[in-house]
mmCIF file of C-alpha atoms and ligand atoms in Angstrom:
data_model
loop_
_atom_site.group_PDB
_atom_site.id
_atom_site.type_symbol
_atom_site.label_atom_id
_atom_site.label_comp_id
_atom_site.label_asym_id
_atom_site.label_seq_id
_atom_site.Cartn_x
_atom_site.Cartn_y
_atom_site.Cartn_z
ATOM 1 C CA MET A 1 0.244 0.080 -0.015
ATOM 2 C CA TYR A 2 1.287 3.547 -1.085
ATOM 3 C CA LEU A 3 -0.104 6.130 1.008
ATOM 4 C CA GLY A 4 0.589 9.859 -0.235
ATOM 5 C CA ILE A 5 -0.216 12.718 2.810
ATOM 6 C CA LEU A 6 -1.757 16.142 1.343
ATOM 7 C CA ASP A 7 -1.681 19.143 2.950
ATOM 8 C CA THR A 8 -5.236 20.055 1.189
ATOM 9 C CA PRO A 9 -8.372 17.992 0.089
ATOM 10 C CA GLU A 10 -7.389 19.246 -3.362
ATOM 11 C CA LEU A 11 -4.194 18.594 -3.597
ATOM 12 C CA ALA A 12 -4.822 15.434 -2.390
ATOM 13 C CA SER A 13 -7.180 15.426 -5.795
ATOM 14 C CA ALA A 14 -4.300 16.901 -8.171
ATOM 15 C CA ALA A 15 -2.087 14.064 -7.131
ATOM 16 C CA ALA A 16 -4.581 11.376 -7.250
ATOM 17 C CA ALA A 17 -5.448 12.483 -10.689
ATOM 18 C CA GLN A 18 -1.923 11.703 -11.203
ATOM 19 C CA ILE A 19 -2.174 7.941 -10.520
ATOM 20 C CA VAL A 20 -5.525 7.797 -13.301
ATOM 21 C CA PHE A 21 -2.915 9.458 -16.361
ATOM 22 C CA SER A 22 -0.467 7.242 -15.480
ATOM 23 C CA LEU A 23 -1.954 4.496 -16.408
ATOM 24 C CA PHE A 24 -3.792 5.623 -18.547
ATOM 25 C CA LYS A 25 -0.888 6.374 -20.889
ATOM 26 C CA LYS A 26 -0.007 3.171 -20.701
ATOM 27 C CA GLU A 27 -3.375 2.044 -21.080
ATOM 28 C CA PRO A 28 -5.515 4.590 -22.988
ATOM 29 C CA ASN A 29 -8.714 2.178 -22.830
ATOM 30 C CA ALA A 30 -8.151 1.268 -19.760
ATOM 31 C CA ILE A 31 -11.446 0.339 -17.455
ATOM 32 C CA LEU A 32 -12.320 2.462 -14.737
ATOM 33 C CA GLY A 33 -14.557 1.449 -11.333
ATOM 34 C CA VAL A 34 -16.087 5.015 -10.271
ATOM 35 C CA THR A 35 -17.731 5.803 -6.819
ATOM 36 C CA THR A 36 -19.525 8.953 -5.915
ATOM 37 C CA GLY A 37 -20.226 10.725 -2.708
ATOM 38 C CA SER A 38 -18.080 14.267 -2.268
ATOM 39 C CA THR A 39 -14.938 12.751 -1.490
ATOM 40 C CA PRO A 40 -14.204 12.063 -5.612
ATOM 41 C CA GLU A 41 -15.596 15.249 -6.711
ATOM 42 C CA GLY A 42 -12.048 16.869 -6.803
ATOM 43 C CA LEU A 43 -10.645 13.872 -9.158
ATOM 44 C CA TYR A 44 -13.304 14.177 -11.418
ATOM 45 C CA ALA A 45 -12.787 18.423 -12.001
ATOM 46 C CA GLU A 46 -9.343 17.278 -12.044
ATOM 47 C CA LEU A 47 -9.945 14.515 -15.065
ATOM 48 C CA ARG A 48 -12.517 16.684 -16.422
ATOM 49 C CA ALA A 49 -9.817 20.012 -16.543
ATOM 50 C CA ALA A 50 -7.306 17.262 -18.219
ATOM 51 C CA HIS A 51 -9.632 15.942 -21.540
ATOM 52 C CA ALA A 52 -10.480 19.700 -21.638
ATOM 53 C CA ARG A 53 -6.520 20.768 -22.096
ATOM 54 C CA GLY A 54 -6.963 17.193 -24.901
ATOM 55 C CA GLU A 55 -4.384 15.302 -22.313
ATOM 56 C CA PHE A 56 -7.435 13.462 -21.037
ATOM 57 C CA THR A 57 -9.991 11.217 -22.592
ATOM 58 C CA LEU A 58 -12.585 8.627 -21.097
ATOM 59 C CA ALA A 59 -13.628 8.485 -24.885
ATOM 60 C CA ASN A 60 -13.040 4.538 -25.345
ATOM 61 C CA SER A 61 -13.249 3.470 -21.907
ATOM 62 C CA GLN A 62 -15.824 1.970 -19.530
ATOM 63 C CA ALA A 63 -16.814 2.027 -16.638
ATOM 64 C CA PHE A 64 -18.093 0.654 -13.810
ATOM 65 C CA ALA A 65 -19.692 2.104 -10.914
ATOM 66 C CA LEU A 66 -19.561 0.777 -7.052
ATOM 67 C CA ASP A 67 -22.987 1.332 -6.159
ATOM 68 C CA GLU A 68 -26.059 1.831 -6.744
ATOM 69 C CA TYR A 69 -29.556 2.610 -4.549
ATOM 70 C CA VAL A 70 -32.727 0.421 -4.835
ATOM 71 C CA GLY A 71 -35.987 1.406 -5.414
ATOM 72 C CA ILE A 72 -34.755 5.340 -5.964
ATOM 73 C CA SER A 73 -36.536 6.852 -8.872
ATOM 74 C CA ALA A 74 -34.611 7.209 -13.002
ATOM 75 C CA ASP A 75 -34.973 10.649 -12.736
ATOM 76 C CA HIS A 76 -33.413 11.232 -8.603
ATOM 77 C CA TYR A 77 -30.711 13.938 -8.689
ATOM 78 C CA GLU A 78 -29.003 11.277 -6.636
ATOM 79 C CA ARG A 79 -29.645 8.467 -8.223
ATOM 80 C CA TYR A 80 -25.552 7.481 -8.381
ATOM 81 C CA ARG A 81 -26.206 7.010 -12.349
ATOM 82 C CA ASN A 82 -27.484 10.758 -12.397
ATOM 83 C CA VAL A 83 -24.591 12.139 -10.148
ATOM 84 C CA LEU A 84 -22.000 9.681 -12.843
ATOM 85 C CA ARG A 85 -23.509 11.352 -15.974
ATOM 86 C CA ARG A 86 -23.630 15.113 -14.506
ATOM 87 C CA GLU A 87 -19.816 14.060 -12.953
ATOM 88 C CA LEU A 88 -18.203 12.624 -15.425
ATOM 89 C CA VAL A 89 -19.979 11.277 -19.438
ATOM 90 C CA GLY A 90 -20.132 13.572 -22.194
ATOM 91 C CA SER A 91 -17.135 16.167 -24.355
ATOM 92 C CA ARG A 92 -17.475 18.158 -21.923
ATOM 93 C CA ASN A 93 -16.662 16.558 -19.349
ATOM 94 C CA THR A 94 -14.336 12.917 -20.004
ATOM 95 C CA GLY A 95 -15.609 12.343 -23.040
ATOM 96 C CA LEU A 96 -17.054 9.180 -21.637
ATOM 97 C CA LYS A 97 -19.890 7.788 -23.049
ATOM 98 C CA ASN A 98 -23.561 7.138 -21.691
ATOM 99 C CA GLU A 99 -23.304 3.807 -23.060
ATOM 100 C CA ASN A 100 -19.943 3.152 -21.591
ATOM 101 C CA LEU A 101 -20.715 4.069 -18.381
ATOM 102 C CA HIS A 102 -22.019 0.749 -16.277
ATOM 103 C CA SER A 103 -24.163 0.757 -12.840
ATOM 104 C CA PRO A 104 -25.977 -1.443 -10.958
ATOM 105 C CA ASN A 105 -29.722 -1.603 -11.850
ATOM 106 C CA GLY A 106 -31.333 -0.328 -8.818
ATOM 107 C CA LEU A 107 -34.855 0.508 -10.423
ATOM 108 C CA VAL A 108 -36.033 -3.392 -10.806
ATOM 109 C CA SER A 109 -38.044 -5.962 -8.123
ATOM 110 C CA ASN A 110 -35.020 -8.806 -8.719
ATOM 111 C CA SER A 111 -32.434 -6.370 -7.921
ATOM 112 C CA ALA A 112 -30.171 -10.127 -6.718
ATOM 113 C CA ALA A 113 -30.621 -11.199 -10.719
ATOM 114 C CA VAL A 114 -28.988 -7.924 -11.483
ATOM 115 C CA ALA A 115 -26.402 -7.947 -8.672
ATOM 116 C CA ALA A 116 -24.917 -11.002 -9.907
ATOM 117 C CA GLN A 117 -25.281 -9.718 -13.724
ATOM 118 C CA TYR A 118 -23.002 -6.538 -12.662
ATOM 119 C CA ASP A 119 -20.109 -8.982 -11.649
ATOM 120 C CA ARG A 120 -20.977 -10.954 -14.979
ATOM 121 C CA ASP A 121 -20.503 -7.775 -16.941
ATOM 122 C CA ILE A 122 -17.123 -6.752 -15.171
ATOM 123 C CA ARG A 123 -15.652 -10.322 -15.724
ATOM 124 C CA ASP A 124 -17.134 -10.302 -19.463
ATOM 125 C CA ALA A 125 -15.433 -6.632 -19.818
ATOM 126 C CA GLY A 126 -11.972 -7.353 -18.843
ATOM 127 C CA GLY A 127 -12.049 -6.092 -15.182
ATOM 128 C CA ILE A 128 -11.189 -3.594 -13.795
ATOM 129 C CA ASP A 129 -8.158 -2.000 -14.371
ATOM 130 C CA LEU A 130 -8.369 0.547 -11.624
ATOM 131 C CA GLN A 131 -10.942 1.139 -9.546
ATOM 132 C CA ILE A 132 -11.438 4.881 -7.824
ATOM 133 C CA LEU A 133 -12.873 4.469 -4.446
ATOM 134 C CA GLY A 134 -14.374 6.626 -1.368
ATOM 135 C CA ILE A 135 -14.398 5.224 2.757
ATOM 136 C CA GLY A 136 -17.607 6.248 5.325
ATOM 137 C CA SER A 137 -16.653 6.879 8.760
ATOM 138 C CA ASN A 138 -17.267 3.676 9.552
ATOM 139 C CA GLY A 139 -14.596 2.198 7.288
ATOM 140 C CA HIS A 140 -17.501 1.166 4.669
ATOM 141 C CA ILE A 141 -16.266 1.156 0.710
ATOM 142 C CA GLY A 142 -19.135 0.994 -1.864
ATOM 143 C CA PHE A 143 -21.952 -0.094 0.392
ATOM 144 C CA ASN A 144 -19.593 -3.036 2.808
ATOM 145 C CA GLU A 145 -20.830 -2.265 5.769
ATOM 146 C CA PRO A 146 -19.070 -3.746 8.789
ATOM 147 C CA GLY A 147 -19.602 -7.350 9.606
ATOM 148 C CA GLY A 148 -20.173 -8.553 6.124
ATOM 149 C CA SER A 149 -18.116 -10.581 4.008
ATOM 150 C CA LEU A 150 -14.517 -10.082 2.894
ATOM 151 C CA VAL A 151 -15.093 -11.817 -0.002
ATOM 152 C CA SER A 152 -18.658 -10.929 -1.233
ATOM 153 C CA ARG A 153 -19.439 -10.718 -4.978
ATOM 154 C CA THR A 154 -21.921 -8.015 -6.185
ATOM 155 C CA HIS A 155 -24.672 -8.228 -3.399
ATOM 156 C CA VAL A 156 -28.067 -6.202 -1.927
ATOM 157 C CA THR A 157 -27.667 -5.059 1.183
ATOM 158 C CA PRO A 158 -28.910 -2.655 3.434
ATOM 159 C CA LEU A 159 -27.882 0.505 4.609
ATOM 160 C CA SER A 160 -26.580 1.096 8.152
ATOM 161 C CA ARG A 161 -28.347 3.240 10.501
ATOM 162 C CA GLN A 162 -24.936 5.110 9.962
ATOM 163 C CA THR A 163 -24.547 5.195 6.804
ATOM 164 C CA ILE A 164 -28.662 6.595 5.951
ATOM 165 C CA LEU A 165 -27.559 9.703 8.203
ATOM 166 C CA ALA A 166 -24.642 10.703 7.195
ATOM 167 C CA ASN A 167 -25.911 10.477 3.032
ATOM 168 C CA ALA A 168 -28.968 12.310 4.289
ATOM 169 C CA ARG A 169 -26.951 15.559 3.274
ATOM 170 C CA PHE A 170 -28.266 14.232 -0.121
ATOM 171 C CA PHE A 171 -32.013 13.827 0.373
ATOM 172 C CA GLY A 172 -32.954 16.917 1.836
ATOM 173 C CA HIS A 173 -31.326 16.309 5.470
ATOM 174 C CA TYR A 174 -34.033 13.226 6.123
ATOM 175 C CA PRO A 175 -33.069 10.428 6.742
ATOM 176 C CA ARG A 176 -35.987 8.538 5.796
ATOM 177 C CA ASN A 177 -35.874 10.029 2.153
ATOM 178 C CA VAL A 178 -32.334 7.773 1.749
ATOM 179 C CA PRO A 179 -33.271 4.618 0.217
ATOM 180 C CA LYS A 180 -32.313 1.782 2.966
ATOM 181 C CA THR A 181 -31.492 -1.080 0.555
ATOM 182 C CA CYS A 182 -27.977 -0.928 -1.937
ATOM 183 C CA ILE A 183 -26.800 -2.792 -4.540
ATOM 184 C CA THR A 184 -22.686 -2.764 -4.124
ATOM 185 C CA GLN A 185 -19.942 -4.175 -5.612
ATOM 186 C CA GLY A 186 -18.601 -6.522 -2.842
ATOM 187 C CA LEU A 187 -14.903 -6.939 -1.374
ATOM 188 C CA GLY A 188 -14.257 -9.805 -3.604
ATOM 189 C CA THR A 189 -15.457 -7.868 -6.414
ATOM 190 C CA ILE A 190 -13.460 -4.375 -5.826
ATOM 191 C CA MET A 191 -10.923 -6.867 -4.748
ATOM 192 C CA GLU A 192 -10.003 -7.713 -8.036
ATOM 193 C CA ALA A 193 -9.563 -4.192 -9.426
ATOM 194 C CA ARG A 194 -5.985 -4.314 -11.026
ATOM 195 C CA ILE A 195 -5.565 -0.643 -9.039
ATOM 196 C CA LEU A 196 -7.384 0.125 -6.572
ATOM 197 C CA LEU A 197 -6.957 4.652 -5.006
ATOM 198 C CA LEU A 198 -8.873 4.823 -2.190
ATOM 199 C CA LEU A 199 -9.250 8.864 -1.598
ATOM 200 C CA ALA A 200 -10.257 10.336 2.172
ATOM 201 C CA PHE A 201 -10.452 13.514 3.178
ATOM 202 C CA GLY A 202 -11.053 15.283 6.916
ATOM 203 C CA GLU A 203 -10.723 14.602 10.454
ATOM 204 C CA ASN A 204 -14.517 11.960 10.456
ATOM 205 C CA LYS A 205 -12.420 10.068 8.626
ATOM 206 C CA ALA A 206 -9.000 9.713 10.300
ATOM 207 C CA GLU A 207 -9.952 6.836 12.059
ATOM 208 C CA ALA A 208 -10.884 4.625 9.203
ATOM 209 C CA VAL A 209 -8.327 5.971 7.658
ATOM 210 C CA ALA A 210 -6.140 4.531 10.386
ATOM 211 C CA GLN A 211 -7.429 1.583 10.941
ATOM 212 C CA LEU A 212 -7.454 1.060 7.012
ATOM 213 C CA ALA A 213 -4.180 0.834 6.892
ATOM 214 C CA GLU A 214 -2.592 -0.343 10.493
ATOM 215 C CA GLY A 215 -5.487 -1.897 11.942
ATOM 216 C CA PRO A 216 -5.752 -5.986 12.122
ATOM 217 C CA ILE A 217 -7.724 -7.319 9.111
ATOM 218 C CA SER A 218 -11.356 -7.454 10.308
ATOM 219 C CA ALA A 219 -15.131 -7.350 8.715
ATOM 220 C CA ARG A 220 -15.283 -4.642 11.837
ATOM 221 C CA TRP A 221 -13.884 -2.126 8.909
ATOM 222 C CA PRO A 222 -14.343 -3.241 5.775
ATOM 223 C CA ALA A 223 -11.225 -1.572 3.845
ATOM 224 C CA THR A 224 -8.965 -2.775 5.339
ATOM 225 C CA ILE A 225 -9.262 -5.757 3.496
ATOM 226 C CA THR A 226 -7.270 -3.394 1.121
ATOM 227 C CA GLN A 227 -4.418 -4.677 2.932
ATOM 228 C CA MET A 228 -4.316 -7.700 0.952
ATOM 229 C CA HIS A 229 -4.127 -6.000 -2.332
ATOM 230 C CA PRO A 230 -1.045 -5.795 -4.480
ATOM 231 C CA GLU A 231 -1.404 -2.653 -5.844
ATOM 232 C CA VAL A 232 -3.189 0.453 -3.344
ATOM 233 C CA TYR A 233 -2.920 3.788 -3.721
ATOM 234 C CA VAL A 234 -4.510 5.763 -0.256
ATOM 235 C CA VAL A 235 -5.011 9.527 -0.425
ATOM 236 C CA THR A 236 -5.905 11.457 1.978
ATOM 237 C CA ASP A 237 -5.170 15.129 3.278
ATOM 238 C CA ALA A 238 -3.987 15.995 6.533
ATOM 239 C CA ALA A 239 -6.905 15.773 8.617
ATOM 240 C CA ALA A 240 -7.808 12.473 7.045
ATOM 241 C CA ALA A 241 -4.314 11.147 7.890
ATOM 242 C CA SER A 242 -4.345 12.541 11.784
ATOM 243 C CA LYS A 243 -4.202 9.194 13.837
ATOM 244 C CA LEU A 244 -1.983 7.385 11.623
ATOM 245 C CA GLU A 245 1.059 6.234 13.435
ATOM 246 C CA LEU A 246 3.690 5.634 10.822
ATOM 247 C CA SER A 247 2.273 9.041 8.606
ATOM 248 C CA GLU A 248 6.019 9.875 8.367
ATOM 249 C CA LEU A 249 7.004 6.038 6.830
ATOM 250 C CA TYR A 250 4.094 6.776 4.707
ATOM 251 C CA GLN A 251 5.800 9.804 3.487
ATOM 252 C CA GLU A 252 8.832 8.513 2.767
ATOM 253 C CA ARG A 253 7.396 5.446 -0.074
ATOM 254 C CA TRP A 254 5.884 7.884 -1.378
ATOM 255 C CA ALA A 255 8.342 10.412 -2.752
ATOM 256 C CA LEU A 256 10.424 7.521 -2.886
ATOM 257 C CA LYS A 257 7.921 6.364 -5.575
ATOM 258 C CA PHE A 258 6.331 9.747 -6.716
ATOM 259 C CA GLY A 259 8.625 12.299 -5.834
ATOM 260 C CA ALA A 260 8.432 15.076 -3.106
HETATM 261 C C1 LIG B 1 -21.379 6.552 0.766
HETATM 262 C C2 LIG B 1 -21.193 5.894 -0.561
HETATM 263 C C3 LIG B 1 -19.225 4.770 -0.476
HETATM 264 C C4 LIG B 1 -18.307 6.408 -0.751
HETATM 265 C C5 LIG B 1 -18.495 6.854 1.202
HETATM 266 C C6 LIG B 1 -18.063 8.351 1.722
HETATM 267 O O1 LIG B 1 -22.031 5.921 1.110
HETATM 268 N N1 LIG B 1 -21.743 4.771 -0.821
HETATM 269 O O2 LIG B 1 -19.106 4.338 -2.088
HETATM 270 O O3 LIG B 1 -16.617 6.215 -0.826
HETATM 271 O O4 LIG B 1 -20.343 6.959 1.808
HETATM 272 O O5 LIG B 1 -18.745 9.253 1.454
HETATM 273 P P1 LIG B 1 -18.557 10.941 1.296
HETATM 274 O O6 LIG B 1 -17.129 10.704 -0.471
HETATM 275 O O7 LIG B 1 -19.553 11.746 1.016
HETATM 276 O O8 LIG B 1 -18.020 11.044 2.277
#
């Protein structure tokens, strides 16, 4: 695991974007796994800016969403597919084509079948080259909440109370308006991506980041499973790194790989 600690979310997003750009220099058709939430917004802005400069494009790529709410209406502003369309799709964004943005279909009643199909779709496309991730303050990635299987496949699952409260800010601050169920790539699915790029900003992520890097691998903190992945980049701001014991060591390793 490489852990980069940058002063601000802006600098961290720029550093994360460089990791995406260096992959696309080598593999212009790379397949991206994309997440939602506030955390990746700066990274997506970097990708859009690079696209506007003609230096980067997803025009020839496919992207797979990490998760989706179940039972949310097709045109809901917070439906993850719609969020990702606004952030990434189209020539004014990153060039990604709408038909190349894949997301679990949370609109149908048989979401278990949808979940199984989603894993097959990822596999049939050749697998995800780089999966962008955020992290919940309770250590969840995607919607893999504490206590779940560390080897799960894409599946339907209820949201924890903590996550419903955290996501209420996207639903007029009314927890009752947050969907109670979602489809998420499982931890086993996420671990099959060839590169993981996880971003975390702010003090409320500090405990989760400390556990992610330094805690025992445990379903209590689902993101700890990424310690078993061969190529993980965790990029944080100073606040999210504030509970790490070995931050100096991580800074040294990061500087050796990417320059100071
Ligand atoms: C959500 C998403 C996660 C995301 C996390 C953190 O519930 N399902 O994929 O990483 O919560 O969100 P944020 O980046 O807004 O803090």
